[in-house]
Structures are given as structure tokens and as C-alpha cells.
PDB file of C-alpha atoms in Angstrom:
ATOM      1  CA  LYS W   8     -51.283 -35.369  -8.198  1.00 55.00           C
ATOM      2  CA  LYS W   9     -47.735 -35.162  -6.984  1.00 56.00           C
ATOM      3  CA  LYS W  10     -45.805 -31.883  -6.499  1.00 53.00           C
ATOM      4  CA  LYS W  11     -42.834 -31.362  -8.418  1.00 53.00           C
ATOM      5  CA  LYS W  12     -40.317 -30.406  -5.937  1.00 51.00           C
ATOM      6  CA  LYS W  13     -38.196 -27.438  -6.904  1.00 47.00           C
ATOM      7  CA  LYS W  14     -34.449 -27.755  -7.394  1.00 47.00           C
ATOM      8  CA  LYS W  15     -31.911 -26.088  -5.145  1.00 46.00           C
ATOM      9  CA  LYS W  16     -29.054 -24.436  -6.551  1.00 45.00           C
ATOM     10  CA  LYS W  17     -25.780 -27.258  -5.067  1.00 46.00           C
ATOM     11  CA  MET W  18     -23.221 -26.340  -3.067  1.00 47.00           C
ATOM     12  CA  GLN W  19     -20.254 -28.018  -4.108  1.00 50.00           C
ATOM     13  CA  SER W  20     -18.463 -30.577  -1.574  1.00 54.00           C
ATOM     14  CA  HIS W  21     -15.416 -31.584  -2.977  1.00 70.00           C
ATOM     15  CA  PHE W  22     -12.339 -29.754  -4.286  1.00 82.00           C
ATOM     16  CA  PHE W  23      -9.987 -29.854  -6.874  1.00 89.00           C
ATOM     17  CA  GLY W  24      -6.001 -28.943  -5.981  1.00 90.00           C
ATOM     18  CA  SER W  25      -3.436 -30.467  -4.138  1.00 91.00           C
ATOM     19  CA  GLY W  26      -4.958 -30.618  -0.754  1.00 92.00           C
ATOM     20  CA  LEU W  27      -1.567 -29.083   0.619  1.00 95.00           C
ATOM     21  CA  LEU W  28      -4.049 -26.311   2.196  1.00 96.00           C
ATOM     22  CA  LYS W  29      -7.624 -26.250   2.359  1.00 96.00           C
ATOM     23  CA  ILE W  30     -10.201 -23.698   3.156  1.00 96.00           C
ATOM     24  CA  GLU W  31     -11.845 -24.675   6.754  1.00 95.00           C
ATOM     25  CA  SER W  32     -14.594 -22.199   6.636  1.00 95.00           C
ATOM     26  CA  PHE W  33     -14.996 -18.459   5.483  1.00 95.00           C
ATOM     27  CA  PHE W  34     -17.807 -15.529   6.984  1.00 96.00           C
ATOM     28  CA  PHE W  35     -18.718 -12.243   6.288  1.00 95.00           C
ATOM     29  CA  GLU W  36     -18.068  -9.585   8.458  1.00 95.00           C
ATOM     30  CA  VAL W  37     -20.022  -6.013   8.807  1.00 92.00           C
ATOM     31  CA  SER W  38     -19.658  -3.840  11.830  1.00 89.00           C
ATOM     32  CA  ASN W  39     -17.771  -6.924  13.335  1.00 90.00           C
ATOM     33  CA  ASN W  40     -20.770  -9.002  13.209  1.00 93.00           C
ATOM     34  CA  ARG W  41     -20.948 -12.366  11.399  1.00 94.00           C
ATOM     35  CA  THR W  42     -23.455 -12.121   8.384  1.00 91.00           C
ATOM     36  CA  ASP W  43     -24.616 -13.228   5.332  1.00 90.00           C
ATOM     37  CA  PHE W  44     -26.585 -10.403   4.410  1.00 89.00           C
ATOM     38  CA  LEU W  45     -24.492  -7.789   2.917  1.00 89.00           C
ATOM     39  CA  PRO W  46     -25.431  -4.012   3.084  1.00 85.00           C
ATOM     40  CA  ASN W  47     -23.953  -2.426  -0.160  1.00 76.00           C
ATOM     41  CA  ASN W  48     -22.911   0.683   1.587  1.00 71.00           C
ATOM     42  CA  GLN W  49     -20.248  -0.174   4.514  1.00 79.00           C
ATOM     43  CA  PRO W  50     -17.300  -1.768   4.065  1.00 88.00           C
ATOM     44  CA  VAL W  51     -17.693  -6.046   4.400  1.00 93.00           C
ATOM     45  CA  LYS W  52     -14.893  -8.016   5.784  1.00 96.00           C
ATOM     46  CA  LEU W  53     -14.674 -11.624   4.189  1.00 96.00           C
ATOM     47  CA  ASN W  54     -12.350 -14.163   6.037  1.00 97.00           C
ATOM     48  CA  ILE W  55     -11.488 -17.438   4.987  1.00 97.00           C
ATOM     49  CA  VAL W  56     -10.093 -20.197   7.804  1.00 97.00           C
ATOM     50  CA  ILE W  57      -7.010 -21.845   6.299  1.00 97.00           C
ATOM     51  CA  SER W  58      -6.496 -25.245   7.389  1.00 96.00           C
ATOM     52  CA  ASN W  59      -2.546 -26.035   7.374  1.00 96.00           C
ATOM     53  CA  PRO W  60      -1.908 -29.401   8.753  1.00 95.00           C
ATOM     54  CA  SER W  61       1.687 -29.486   8.266  1.00 96.00           C
ATOM     55  CA  CYS W  62       2.360 -26.265   8.921  1.00 96.00           C
ATOM     56  CA  LEU W  63       3.923 -25.778   5.593  1.00 96.00           C
ATOM     57  CA  ILE W  64       5.737 -22.635   4.735  1.00 96.00           C
ATOM     58  CA  GLY W  65       5.692 -20.862   1.578  1.00 97.00           C
ATOM     59  CA  SER W  66       3.816 -18.501  -0.631  1.00 98.00           C
ATOM     60  CA  LEU W  67       0.234 -18.252  -0.726  1.00 98.00           C
ATOM     61  CA  GLU W  68      -2.065 -16.393  -3.364  1.00 97.00           C
ATOM     62  CA  VAL W  69      -6.249 -16.278  -2.059  1.00 97.00           C
ATOM     63  CA  ALA W  70      -8.573 -15.374  -5.304  1.00 96.00           C
ATOM     64  CA  GLY W  71     -12.038 -16.171  -5.306  1.00 95.00           C
ATOM     65  CA  LYS W  72     -15.306 -15.183  -7.619  1.00 93.00           C
ATOM     66  CA  ILE W  73     -18.762 -14.054  -7.428  1.00 92.00           C
ATOM     67  CA  ALA W  74     -21.482 -15.138  -9.882  1.00 90.00           C
ATOM     68  CA  SER W  75     -25.317 -14.307  -9.206  1.00 87.00           C
ATOM     69  CA  PHE W  76     -27.473 -17.524  -8.618  1.00 84.00           C
ATOM     70  CA  ASN W  77     -28.237 -18.227 -13.010  1.00 81.00           C
ATOM     71  CA  ASP W  78     -24.291 -18.898 -13.053  1.00 75.00           C
ATOM     72  CA  VAL W  79     -23.735 -14.935 -14.161  1.00 80.00           C
ATOM     73  CA  TYR W  80     -19.868 -14.010 -13.311  1.00 79.00           C
ATOM     74  CA  ILE W  81     -19.944 -10.998 -11.751  1.00 85.00           C
ATOM     75  CA  HIS W  82     -16.293 -10.621 -10.010  1.00 88.00           C
ATOM     76  CA  TYR W  83     -13.156 -12.095  -9.583  1.00 91.00           C
ATOM     77  CA  PHE W  84     -10.997 -10.912  -6.865  1.00 93.00           C
ATOM     78  CA  SER W  85      -7.545 -11.868  -6.075  1.00 94.00           C
ATOM     79  CA  SER W  86      -4.434 -11.045  -3.416  1.00 95.00           C
ATOM     80  CA  LYS W  87      -2.110 -11.169  -6.102  1.00 94.00           C
ATOM     81  CA  LEU W  88      -4.034  -8.882  -8.549  1.00 90.00           C
ATOM     82  CA  LYS W  89      -3.602  -6.703  -6.044  1.00 91.00           C
ATOM     83  CA  GLY W  90       0.108  -7.024  -5.119  1.00 93.00           C
ATOM     84  CA  THR W  91      -0.539  -9.063  -1.956  1.00 95.00           C
ATOM     85  CA  VAL W  92       1.557 -12.919  -1.878  1.00 96.00           C
ATOM     86  CA  PHE W  93       1.112 -14.028   1.542  1.00 97.00           C
ATOM     87  CA  GLN W  94       3.867 -16.333   3.398  1.00 97.00           C
ATOM     88  CA  THR W  95       2.270 -18.997   5.417  1.00 97.00           C
ATOM     89  CA  PRO W  96       2.836 -18.900   8.645  1.00 96.00           C
ATOM     90  CA  PRO W  97       3.933 -21.897  10.379  1.00 93.00           C
ATOM     91  CA  GLN W  98       1.108 -23.304  12.072  1.00 95.00           C
ATOM     92  CA  GLU W  99      -2.545 -25.901  11.708  1.00 96.00           C
ATOM     93  CA  LYS W 100      -5.206 -23.100  11.134  1.00 96.00           C
ATOM     94  CA  PHE W 101      -4.839 -19.582  10.236  1.00 97.00           C
ATOM     95  CA  THR W 102      -7.156 -16.463   8.385  1.00 97.00           C
ATOM     96  CA  ILE W 103      -6.559 -14.137   5.821  1.00 97.00           C
ATOM     97  CA  GLN W 104      -9.007 -11.288   5.441  1.00 97.00           C
ATOM     98  CA  VAL W 105     -10.480  -9.396   2.648  1.00 96.00           C
ATOM     99  CA  VAL W 106     -12.263  -6.012   3.015  1.00 95.00           C
ATOM    100  CA  PHE W 107     -14.520  -4.887   0.393  1.00 92.00           C
ATOM    101  CA  GLU W 108     -14.578  -0.942   0.756  1.00 88.00           C
ATOM    102  CA  LYS W 109     -18.396  -1.179  -0.866  1.00 83.00           C
ATOM    103  CA  ILE W 110     -20.501  -4.202  -2.586  1.00 81.00           C
ATOM    104  CA  PRO W 111     -22.388  -3.040  -5.317  1.00 78.00           C
ATOM    105  CA  PHE W 112     -24.349  -5.603  -6.197  1.00 80.00           C
ATOM    106  CA  ASN W 113     -28.346  -5.101  -6.818  1.00 78.00           C
ATOM    107  CA  SER W 114     -30.409  -6.736  -4.422  1.00 80.00           C
ATOM    108  CA  GLY W 115     -30.346 -10.770  -4.197  1.00 85.00           C
ATOM    109  CA  ASN W 116     -28.455 -14.319  -3.910  1.00 90.00           C
ATOM    110  CA  TYR W 117     -25.062 -14.931  -4.729  1.00 92.00           C
ATOM    111  CA  MET W 118     -22.645 -17.284  -5.156  1.00 93.00           C
ATOM    112  CA  ILE W 119     -18.847 -17.415  -4.085  1.00 94.00           C
ATOM    113  CA  GLY W 120     -16.082 -19.518  -5.173  1.00 95.00           C
ATOM    114  CA  LEU W 121     -12.419 -19.473  -3.792  1.00 96.00           C
ATOM    115  CA  GLU W 122      -9.193 -20.884  -4.511  1.00 96.00           C
ATOM    116  CA  LEU W 123      -5.693 -21.163  -2.787  1.00 97.00           C
ATOM    117  CA  LYS W 124      -2.566 -21.612  -4.488  1.00 97.00           C
ATOM    118  CA  PHE W 125       0.713 -22.420  -2.447  1.00 97.00           C
ATOM    119  CA  ASN W 126       4.131 -22.151  -3.976  1.00 97.00           C
ATOM    120  CA  GLY W 127       2.265 -21.189  -7.029  1.00 96.00           C
ATOM    121  CA  GLU W 128       0.361 -24.536  -7.662  1.00 96.00           C
ATOM    122  CA  THR W 129      -3.297 -25.028  -6.979  1.00 96.00           C
ATOM    123  CA  ALA W 130      -3.524 -26.203  -3.769  1.00 96.00           C
ATOM    124  CA  PHE W 131      -7.261 -25.943  -2.809  1.00 96.00           C
ATOM    125  CA  TRP W 132      -9.876 -24.488  -5.548  1.00 95.00           C
ATOM    126  CA  ILE W 133     -13.786 -24.736  -5.012  1.00 94.00           C
ATOM    127  CA  GLU W 134     -16.145 -23.006  -7.671  1.00 89.00           C
ATOM    128  CA  ASN W 135     -19.430 -22.536  -5.366  1.00 90.00           C
ATOM    129  CA  ILE W 136     -18.301 -22.944  -1.626  1.00 92.00           C
ATOM    130  CA  GLY W 137     -21.197 -20.843  -0.539  1.00 92.00           C
ATOM    131  CA  CYS W 138     -23.854 -18.240  -0.971  1.00 92.00           C
ATOM    132  CA  PHE W 139     -24.800 -14.428   0.533  1.00 91.00           C
ATOM    133  CA  SER W 140     -27.581 -12.145   0.187  1.00 90.00           C
ATOM    134  CA  VAL W 141     -27.421  -8.734  -1.059  1.00 86.00           C
ATOM    135  CA  TYR W 142     -30.301  -5.709   0.549  1.00 80.00           C
ATOM    136  CA  ASP W 143     -31.079  -2.685  -1.548  1.00 67.00           C
ATOM    137  CA  PHE W 144     -29.240   0.363  -1.908  1.00 53.00           C
ATOM    138  CA  ASP W 145     -27.861   3.131  -3.764  1.00 54.00           C
ATOM    139  CA  PHE W 146     -24.142   2.782  -4.511  1.00 51.00           C
ATOM    140  CA  TYR W 147     -23.043   6.183  -5.908  1.00 55.00           C
ATOM    141  CA  SER W 148     -26.131   8.030  -4.537  1.00 57.00           C
ATOM    142  CA  SER W 149     -27.062   8.014  -8.293  1.00 58.00           C
ATOM    143  CA  GLY W 150     -30.824   6.359  -7.706  1.00 53.00           C
ATOM    144  CA  VAL W 151     -29.773   4.057 -10.498  1.00 53.00           C
ATOM    145  CA  SER W 152     -28.803   0.854  -9.353  1.00 52.00           C
ATOM    146  CA  TRP W 153     -26.163  -1.722 -11.228  1.00 49.00           C
ATOM    147  CA  ASN W 154     -27.830  -4.392 -12.863  1.00 50.00           C
ATOM    148  CA  LYS W 155     -25.204  -6.429 -14.829  1.00 50.00           C
ATOM    149  CA  GLY W 156     -21.798  -6.750 -16.448  1.00 49.00           C
ATOM    150  CA  ILE W 157     -18.705  -6.868 -14.459  1.00 51.00           C
ATOM    151  CA  ILE W 158     -17.657  -4.710 -11.716  1.00 57.00           C
ATOM    152  CA  LEU W 159     -14.645  -3.489  -9.926  1.00 59.00           C
ATOM    153  CA  LEU W 160     -14.460  -4.269  -5.739  1.00 73.00           C
ATOM    154  CA  GLU W 161     -11.931  -2.408  -4.080  1.00 75.00           C
ATOM    155  CA  GLN W 162     -10.468  -4.388  -1.937  1.00 82.00           C
ATOM    156  CA  THR W 163      -7.352  -4.975   0.793  1.00 83.00           C
ATOM    157  CA  TRP W 164      -5.968  -7.974   1.959  1.00 84.00           C
ATOM    158  CA  ALA W 165      -4.362  -8.933   5.294  1.00 83.00           C
ATOM    159  CA  LEU W 166      -3.020 -12.230   7.354  1.00 88.00           C
ATOM    160  CA  VAL W 167      -4.979 -11.568  10.156  1.00 88.00           C
ATOM    161  CA  GLN W 168      -2.904 -12.316  13.641  1.00 73.00           C
ATOM    162  CA  GLU W 169      -4.792 -14.308  16.051  1.00 67.00           C
TER     163      GLU W 169
END
């Protein structure tokens, strides 16, 4: 008998948009250490490394979404919604960082999508660019964990000077 292979959730490798700016990579940090395993009770930094090969200068909005592995939409985050529109620095690569105060999700695996808008137009968008895991928590010290619906993540945005 042949064994059936489990289908893995495949991350997209192609992007949509003009390509004027691109997301080169992204990574999470907890207590200044890179990780894909996020706690709920500590600040989590999401660093988005952006490629700007033509050193274009203009306005930049960064946004993203978080969904569960069964594609249940959980959270949308956006620099513009938090009142931050960046001016791109005249360099080939730079990093935008968003700090989430806490991650109040059930333990499990999640997908992340990211989007860049340059001068108001989509420059780069991938719906499922990567994934991360969350481990057990009690976000509100209530003994009850979050289990459904869209939630608000407190966040701050910054252009990281290298």
C-alpha cells in the first residue's frame, strides 16, 4: 500500500505589485533574540527588511495580516492605521520594525502576509510570506484564553537606523 503524503501549507513565492520596493526578508525578535516561537506575555518585534535597489525616495506604508493555518483571519496591522507613513531613506536596503505589546493568540501555528505601498500604490504584496508559532499563555491573567474572532494588537512602528 502506498502511504498518502500529508499536504503542507505552501507559502507563496510570487508577489503582486510594481516591484519598485520588495520585502527581502523578515524576522521576529523576543528579548533581542531572533525566533519563530512567540510568547504572549512579552513585547514581540517584527523586523521587515526592505530592498530599494533604485534608492527611490517617497512615502511608504507597511501592512500585514495574521491568519491561522486554516485561513481564519485574525489580525490586520498597518503603519498608516497607527498614523505612521514613512519616508523611504535613499539607500538600497532598510528595516521597518513594528513592536507588538503582547500576542494574545492560542498556542499554535500562524501565517503572516505583508504588503508595501510606495507613494500610495502597491509595490509588493504576498498573502502568505511565512509562518510563526505561539506558545501557551494567559494574556489577561484571567485563566481564559482567546479562541476566536479578530483581535486588536497594540503596536508601535519605527524605521530602524542601521
